Coordinates of C-alpha atoms in Angstrom, one line a residue:
X1 CA -1.8 -21.3 5.7
X2 CA -3.3 -18.6 7.9
X3 CA -5.7 -19.4 10.6
X4 CA -9.3 -18.2 10.2
X5 CA -9.2 -14.6 11.2
X6 CA -12.0 -12.0 11.1
X7 CA -11.8 -8.3 10.3
X8 CA -14.5 -6.0 11.7
X9 CA -14.8 -2.2 12.1
X10 CA -13.3 -0.8 15.3
X11 CA -15.6 0.7 17.9
X12 CA -15.1 3.1 20.8
X13 CA -14.8 0.1 23.2
X14 CA -11.8 -1.1 21.3
X15 CA -9.6 2.0 21.9
X16 CA -7.7 0.6 24.9
X17 CA -7.0 -2.7 23.1
X18 CA -5.9 -1.0 20.0
X19 CA -3.5 1.2 21.9
X20 CA -2.2 -1.9 23.8
X21 CA -1.6 -3.9 20.6
X22 CA 0.4 -1.1 19.0
X23 CA 2.6 -0.8 22.1
X24 CA 3.1 -4.6 22.3
X25 CA 3.9 -5.0 18.7
X26 CA 6.3 -2.1 18.6
X27 CA 8.0 -3.4 21.8
X28 CA 8.4 -6.9 20.3
X29 CA 10.1 -5.4 17.2
X30 CA 12.6 -3.7 19.5
X31 CA 11.5 -0.3 18.3
X32 CA 9.8 1.1 21.5
X33 CA 11.7 3.8 23.2
X34 CA 13.4 2.7 26.4
X35 CA 11.8 5.6 28.4
X36 CA 8.3 5.0 27.0
X37 CA 5.9 6.3 29.6
X38 CA 2.2 7.0 30.4
X39 CA 2.3 10.3 28.6
X40 CA 3.4 8.7 25.4
X41 CA 0.9 5.9 25.8
X42 CA -1.8 8.5 26.2
X43 CA -0.7 10.1 22.9
X44 CA -1.0 6.7 21.2
X45 CA -4.5 6.4 22.6
X46 CA -5.5 9.9 21.3
X47 CA -4.1 9.1 17.9
X48 CA -6.2 5.8 17.9
X49 CA -9.3 7.8 18.7
X50 CA -8.6 10.3 15.8
X51 CA -8.1 7.4 13.3
X52 CA -10.9 5.2 14.6
X53 CA -13.0 5.6 11.4
X54 CA -10.3 4.0 9.3
X55 CA -9.4 1.3 11.8
X56 CA -10.5 -2.3 12.0
X57 CA -10.0 -5.0 14.6
X58 CA -8.5 -8.4 13.7
X59 CA -10.0 -11.3 15.6
X60 CA -8.9 -14.9 15.9
X61 CA -11.3 -17.4 17.3
X62 CA -13.4 -14.6 18.8
X63 CA -10.4 -12.9 20.5
X64 CA -9.0 -9.5 19.5
X65 CA -5.5 -10.0 18.2
X66 CA -4.6 -7.0 16.0
X67 CA -5.4 -3.7 14.4
X68 CA -5.6 -2.6 10.8
X69 CA -6.0 0.8 9.2
X70 CA -7.1 1.1 5.6
X71 CA -8.2 4.0 3.5
X72 CA -10.0 3.4 0.2
X73 CA -10.2 6.1 -2.5
X74 CA -11.0 5.9 -6.2
X75 CA -7.2 6.2 -6.9
X76 CA -5.8 3.6 -4.4
X77 CA -6.2 1.3 -1.5
X78 CA -3.9 2.5 1.3
X79 CA -2.7 0.3 4.1
X80 CA -2.1 2.7 6.9
X81 CA -0.8 0.1 9.3
X82 CA -1.1 -3.4 10.6
X83 CA -0.1 -4.5 14.1
X84 CA -0.6 -8.0 15.5
X85 CA -0.1 -9.1 19.1
X86 CA 3.3 -10.9 19.4
X87 CA 1.4 -14.0 20.5
X88 CA -0.1 -14.5 17.1
X89 CA 2.7 -13.3 14.9
X90 CA 4.5 -15.6 12.4
X91 CA 1.3 -17.6 11.8
X92 CA 0.6 -16.2 8.4
X93 CA -2.2 -13.8 9.4
X94 CA -0.5 -10.6 8.4
X95 CA 0.6 -12.0 5.0
X96 CA -2.9 -13.3 4.3
X97 CA -4.4 -9.9 5.1
X98 CA -2.0 -8.1 2.8
X99 CA -2.7 -10.6 0.0
X100 CA -6.4 -10.0 0.4
X101 CA -5.8 -6.3 0.0
X102 CA -3.8 -7.0 -3.1
X103 CA -6.7 -8.9 -4.5
X104 CA -9.1 -6.1 -3.7
X105 CA -6.8 -3.5 -5.3
X106 CA -6.2 -5.7 -8.4
X107 CA -10.0 -6.1 -8.8
X108 CA -10.5 -2.4 -8.5
X109 CA -7.6 -1.6 -10.9
X110 CA -5.8 0.6 -8.4
X111 CA -2.5 0.3 -6.6
X112 CA -2.1 -0.8 -3.0
X113 CA 0.1 1.8 -1.1
X114 CA 1.7 1.7 2.3
X115 CA 4.4 3.2 4.4
X116 CA 7.0 1.3 6.5
X117 CA 9.4 2.7 9.0
X118 CA 13.0 2.6 7.8
X119 CA 14.1 1.0 11.1
X120 CA 11.6 -2.0 10.6
X121 CA 13.6 -4.4 8.4
X122 CA 11.3 -7.4 9.2
X123 CA 8.3 -5.6 7.7
X124 CA 10.3 -4.4 4.8
X125 CA 11.4 -8.0 4.0
X126 CA 7.8 -9.1 4.0
X127 CA 6.7 -6.3 1.7
X128 CA 9.6 -7.0 -0.7
X129 CA 8.6 -10.7 -0.8
X130 CA 5.0 -9.7 -1.6
X131 CA 6.1 -7.6 -4.6
X132 CA 6.0 -4.0 -3.2
X133 CA 8.4 -1.5 -4.7
X134 CA 9.7 1.7 -3.1
X135 CA 8.3 4.9 -4.7
X136 CA 9.5 7.5 -2.3
X137 CA 10.4 8.6 1.2
X138 CA 8.8 10.8 3.8
X139 CA 10.7 11.5 7.1
X140 CA 11.5 8.2 8.8
X141 CA 9.3 6.1 6.4
X142 CA 9.6 4.6 3.0
X143 CA 6.6 4.8 0.7
X144 CA 5.9 1.5 -1.0
X145 CA 3.5 0.5 -3.8
X146 CA 2.1 -2.8 -5.2
X147 CA 0.3 -2.6 -8.6
X148 CA -1.0 -4.9 -11.3
X149 CA -1.5 -2.1 -13.8
X150 CA 1.6 -2.8 -15.8
X151 CA 0.8 -6.5 -15.9
X152 CA -2.8 -5.7 -16.7
X153 CA -2.0 -3.9 -19.9
X154 CA 0.1 -6.9 -21.1
X155 CA -2.6 -9.4 -20.1
X156 CA -5.4 -7.4 -21.7
X157 CA -3.5 -7.3 -24.9
X158 CA -2.8 -11.1 -24.7
X159 CA -6.2 -12.3 -23.5
X160 CA -8.5 -9.7 -25.0
X161 CA -11.6 -10.0 -27.1
X162 CA -9.9 -11.1 -30.2
X163 CA -8.0 -13.9 -28.4
X164 CA -11.2 -15.1 -26.6
X165 CA -13.1 -15.3 -29.9
X166 CA -10.6 -17.5 -31.6
X167 CA -9.6 -19.5 -28.6
X168 CA -12.1 -22.3 -28.9
X169 CA -11.4 -25.0 -31.6
X170 CA -14.2 -27.4 -31.0
X171 CA -13.3 -31.0 -31.7
X172 CA -9.7 -30.3 -32.6
X173 CA -6.4 -29.6 -30.8
X174 CA -6.8 -29.3 -27.0
X175 CA -10.6 -29.5 -27.5
X176 CA -10.3 -32.9 -29.2
X177 CA -12.3 -35.7 -27.4
X178 CA -9.2 -37.8 -27.0
X179 CA -7.6 -34.9 -25.1
X180 CA -10.6 -33.7 -23.1
X181 CA -12.0 -37.2 -22.2
X182 CA -9.1 -38.4 -20.1
X183 CA -8.7 -34.9 -18.6
X184 CA -12.3 -34.8 -17.3
X185 CA -12.2 -38.4 -16.2
X186 CA -9.2 -37.7 -14.0
X187 CA -10.5 -34.5 -12.5
X188 CA -13.9 -36.0 -11.8
X189 CA -12.3 -38.9 -9.9
X190 CA -10.1 -36.5 -7.8
X191 CA -13.0 -34.2 -7.0
X192 CA -15.2 -37.1 -5.8
X193 CA -18.3 -35.8 -4.1
X194 CA -16.8 -32.4 -3.5
X195 CA -16.4 -29.1 -5.4
X196 CA -13.7 -28.2 -7.9
X197 CA -12.0 -24.8 -8.4
X198 CA -10.3 -24.1 -11.7
X199 CA -7.6 -21.4 -11.7
X200 CA -7.5 -19.6 -15.1
X201 CA -10.8 -21.1 -16.2
X202 CA -10.7 -19.3 -19.6
X203 CA -13.6 -20.1 -21.9
X204 CA -14.5 -23.3 -20.0
X205 CA -12.7 -25.9 -22.2
X206 CA -12.4 -28.2 -19.2
X207 CA -14.9 -26.7 -16.7
X208 CA -18.0 -27.1 -18.9
X209 CA -17.6 -30.9 -19.6
X210 CA -16.5 -31.4 -15.9
X211 CA -19.7 -29.7 -14.7
X212 CA -21.7 -31.8 -17.1
X213 CA -20.3 -34.8 -15.3
X214 CA -22.0 -33.6 -12.1
X215 CA -19.0 -31.9 -10.5
X216 CA -19.8 -28.4 -9.1
X217 CA -17.1 -26.2 -10.7
X218 CA -16.2 -22.6 -9.8
X219 CA -13.5 -20.6 -11.6
X220 CA -11.0 -17.7 -11.2
X221 CA -10.2 -15.9 -14.4
X222 CA -8.1 -12.8 -15.1
X223 CA -9.7 -11.9 -18.5
X224 CA -13.3 -10.7 -18.6
X225 CA -13.2 -11.4 -22.4
X226 CA -12.6 -15.1 -21.8
X227 CA -15.4 -15.2 -19.3
X228 CA -17.7 -13.5 -21.8
X229 CA -16.9 -16.4 -24.2
X230 CA -17.6 -18.9 -21.4
X231 CA -21.0 -17.3 -20.8
X232 CA -22.1 -18.2 -24.4
X233 CA -22.0 -21.8 -23.1
X234 CA -23.2 -21.7 -19.5
X235 CA -24.6 -19.2 -17.1
X236 CA -23.2 -17.9 -13.8
X237 CA -25.4 -20.2 -11.7
X238 CA -24.0 -23.3 -13.5
X239 CA -20.3 -22.2 -13.3
X240 CA -19.6 -19.2 -11.1
X241 CA -16.5 -17.2 -12.0
X242 CA -14.6 -14.6 -9.9
X243 CA -12.6 -12.1 -12.0
X244 CA -9.1 -11.8 -10.6
X245 CA -5.5 -13.1 -10.3
X246 CA -5.2 -16.8 -9.6
X247 CA -2.2 -16.2 -7.3
X248 CA -4.1 -14.0 -4.8
X249 CA -7.9 -13.9 -5.5
X250 CA -10.1 -15.7 -3.0
X251 CA -13.4 -17.5 -3.6
X252 CA -15.6 -17.7 -0.4
X253 CA -16.0 -21.5 -0.5
X254 CA -14.1 -24.7 0.3
X255 CA -13.1 -27.3 -2.3
X256 CA -11.8 -30.8 -2.5
X257 CA -9.9 -30.1 -5.8
X258 CA -8.1 -27.1 -7.3
X259 CA -6.7 -27.6 -10.7
X260 CA -4.6 -25.6 -13.2
X261 CA -4.2 -27.1 -16.7
X262 CA -2.4 -26.5 -20.0
X263 CA 0.8 -25.0 -18.6
X264 CA -1.0 -21.9 -17.2
X265 CA 1.0 -21.6 -14.0
X266 CA 3.8 -20.5 -16.3
X267 CA 1.8 -17.4 -17.2
X268 CA 2.9 -16.1 -13.7
X269 CA 6.2 -14.5 -14.6
X270 CA 8.0 -14.6 -11.3
X271 CA 8.9 -17.4 -8.9
X272 CA 7.2 -15.4 -6.1
X273 CA 3.9 -15.3 -7.9
X274 CA 4.1 -19.0 -8.7
X275 CA 4.7 -19.8 -5.0
X276 CA 1.8 -17.6 -4.1
X277 CA -0.4 -19.6 -6.5
X278 CA 0.3 -22.7 -4.4
X279 CA -0.5 -20.9 -1.2
X280 CA -3.8 -19.6 -2.8
X281 CA -4.7 -23.2 -3.8
X282 CA -4.0 -24.3 -0.2
X283 CA -6.3 -21.6 1.2
X284 CA -9.2 -22.9 -0.9
X285 CA -8.8 -26.6 -0.1
X286 CA -10.3 -28.7 2.7
X287 CA -7.8 -30.8 4.7
X288 CA -6.5 -33.6 2.5
X289 CA -7.7 -31.7 -0.7
X290 CA -5.7 -31.9 -3.9
X291 CA -4.0 -29.4 -6.2
X292 CA -3.4 -30.7 -9.8
X293 CA -1.1 -29.0 -12.3
X294 CA -0.5 -29.9 -15.9
X295 CA 2.8 -28.4 -17.1
X296 CA 5.4 -28.9 -19.8
X297 CA 9.0 -29.8 -19.1
X298 CA 11.5 -27.1 -20.3
X299 CA 13.0 -28.3 -23.6
X300 CA 16.6 -27.1 -22.9
X301 CA 18.1 -30.3 -24.1
X302 CA 16.9 -29.3 -27.6
X303 CA 18.6 -25.9 -27.3
X304 CA 22.3 -26.1 -28.4
X305 CA 24.7 -23.5 -27.0
X306 CA 24.3 -20.2 -29.0
X307 CA 20.9 -21.1 -30.3
X308 CA 18.2 -19.0 -28.8
X309 CA 15.0 -20.8 -30.0
X310 CA 13.4 -24.1 -30.5
X311 CA 10.6 -25.0 -33.0
X312 CA 7.7 -26.3 -31.1
X313 CA 5.2 -26.8 -33.9
X314 CA 5.5 -26.6 -37.7
X315 CA 2.4 -27.4 -39.7
X316 CA 0.4 -25.9 -42.5
X317 CA -0.8 -22.5 -41.4
X318 CA 1.0 -22.5 -38.1
X319 CA 4.5 -22.3 -36.7
X320 CA 5.5 -22.1 -33.0
X321 CA 8.9 -20.8 -32.0
X322 CA 10.1 -20.7 -28.3
X323 CA 12.9 -18.3 -27.4
X324 CA 14.6 -18.9 -24.1
X325 CA 16.3 -16.6 -21.6
X326 CA 18.0 -19.2 -19.4
X327 CA 19.5 -16.6 -17.1
X328 CA 16.1 -15.5 -15.9
X329 CA 14.2 -18.8 -16.6
X330 CA 11.9 -17.2 -19.1
X331 CA 10.6 -18.3 -22.5
X332 CA 8.5 -16.4 -25.0
X333 CA 6.3 -18.4 -27.4
X334 CA 5.9 -16.8 -30.8
X335 CA 2.8 -18.1 -32.6
X336 CA 2.8 -17.5 -36.4
X337 CA -0.6 -18.0 -38.0
X338 CA -0.5 -17.9 -41.8
X339 CA -3.5 -17.0 -44.0
X340 CA -5.4 -19.9 -45.4
X341 CA -4.9 -18.9 -49.0
X342 CA -1.3 -20.0 -49.0
X343 CA 0.1 -16.5 -49.0
X344 CA 3.2 -15.1 -47.2
X345 CA 1.4 -12.9 -44.7
X346 CA 1.4 -14.1 -41.1
X347 CA -0.2 -12.9 -37.9
X348 CA 2.2 -13.0 -34.8
X349 CA 1.0 -13.6 -31.3
X350 CA 3.5 -13.7 -28.4
X351 CA 3.0 -15.2 -24.9
X352 CA 5.6 -14.9 -22.2
X353 CA 6.1 -17.6 -19.6
X354 CA 8.4 -18.5 -16.7
X355 CA 9.3 -22.2 -17.0
X356 CA 9.5 -24.4 -14.0
X357 CA 11.4 -27.7 -13.5
X358 CA 9.5 -30.5 -11.8
X359 CA 11.8 -30.5 -8.7
X360 CA 11.2 -26.7 -8.3
X361 CA 7.5 -27.2 -8.6
X362 CA 7.7 -29.8 -5.8
X363 CA 9.5 -27.3 -3.6
X364 CA 6.9 -24.7 -4.2
X365 CA 4.3 -27.2 -3.1
X366 CA 6.1 -28.0 0.1
X367 CA 6.3 -24.4 1.0
X368 CA 2.5 -24.2 0.8
X369 CA 1.9 -27.4 2.9
X370 CA 1.5 -29.9 0.0
X371 CA 3.2 -33.2 -0.7
X372 CA 3.5 -34.9 -4.1
X373 CA 0.9 -37.6 -4.5
X374 CA 1.5 -38.6 -8.1
X375 CA 3.2 -37.6 -11.3
X376 CA 2.3 -39.0 -14.7
X377 CA 3.3 -38.2 -18.3
X378 CA -0.2 -37.5 -19.3
X379 CA -3.9 -37.7 -18.3
X380 CA -4.2 -41.4 -18.9
X381 CA -1.6 -42.2 -16.2
X382 CA 1.4 -43.1 -18.4
X383 CA 4.7 -43.3 -16.5
X384 CA 6.7 -40.0 -16.3
X385 CA 10.2 -40.5 -17.6
X386 CA 13.3 -38.4 -18.4
X387 CA 12.0 -38.1 -22.0
X388 CA 8.4 -37.0 -21.1
X389 CA 7.7 -33.5 -22.6
X390 CA 5.1 -32.7 -20.0
X391 CA 3.6 -34.0 -16.7
X392 CA 0.3 -34.1 -14.7
X393 CA 1.2 -33.7 -11.1
X394 CA -1.2 -34.1 -8.2
X395 CA -0.3 -32.6 -4.8
X396 CA -2.2 -33.3 -1.6
X397 CA -2.7 -30.9 1.3
X398 CA -1.3 -32.2 4.5
X399 CA -3.9 -33.3 7.1
X400 CA -3.8 -31.4 10.4
X401 CA -2.0 -33.4 13.1

């Protein structure tokens, strides 16, 4: 988890520092010319002055440690460069800054663009890991882009107004008292006297009764339509919600509990995004805070060789088929809703997921500084066994030594 950095606009008095940090960072990467001299340094300083309006200073504990250049237009957010002093590198600061820019770009509905020198493999590996793709070249630089637009179109179709309107089924299914009661009991106990943050809060199925129990709840939600449905139940003051991606969006508050229920982490379709979700939970938690995940166990034991699908549910008016891509660890749920008149017409709704084994989930947690505190088969605390179809796992953020 990154240390508490601050970004502020650069001023004329920062020019010498900004020049020094570029030189130091470039030298540490082994990319500074052997015959670098005062004339070249002066050219760096003049370039710094020319770009000062787009430049920010990164501070750590009140000390200047880096420089950042960002240009914002209606079409994109452009990262012009980020240099950190070698003394503070490999502490997660650069990664956290880029993730913050990703969240900003996602919220604005525009791509995040940047350029990276072709002879800077360390930076390129970081950008690859954060989901950037190459879109071109210019001289000695590769042009990279990160965008949520493609995913946005899929998500908007999946979680749009029609889905939000029919999502709630008061008193039945996942809204049944026997389901919600133990869920809220467990979450209230884990939150204690602190605040809770729900990733993918949706229409407030869990958040509303949890808030009614006296737990202050905040949410992150990708779909504005789902939040609109939530607003028919409670106002923004009662349950604040930030629109954004749960893997990268930040809420300016600290929590004792972050939770993610009803298999929703599987809606993130790459392993990298799922790992980032754990990191994002860690960024929001106070030391010793907990991250709870409810998730199904992949049903591959029910999938004979050569059979691509399993039947998840078969009941009057509804059939659920799950088709598996075991090579890429993907599953698509096909929801068939039949008309109530007993006819043959059906409405099909598909949802893609990336399934996660419990052991893989535990490793994701370790990468973000968590340790497994408990794992149960359900919200009542039943033992988790090899035959359990799902689990409720609680991870605890390590205390600082």
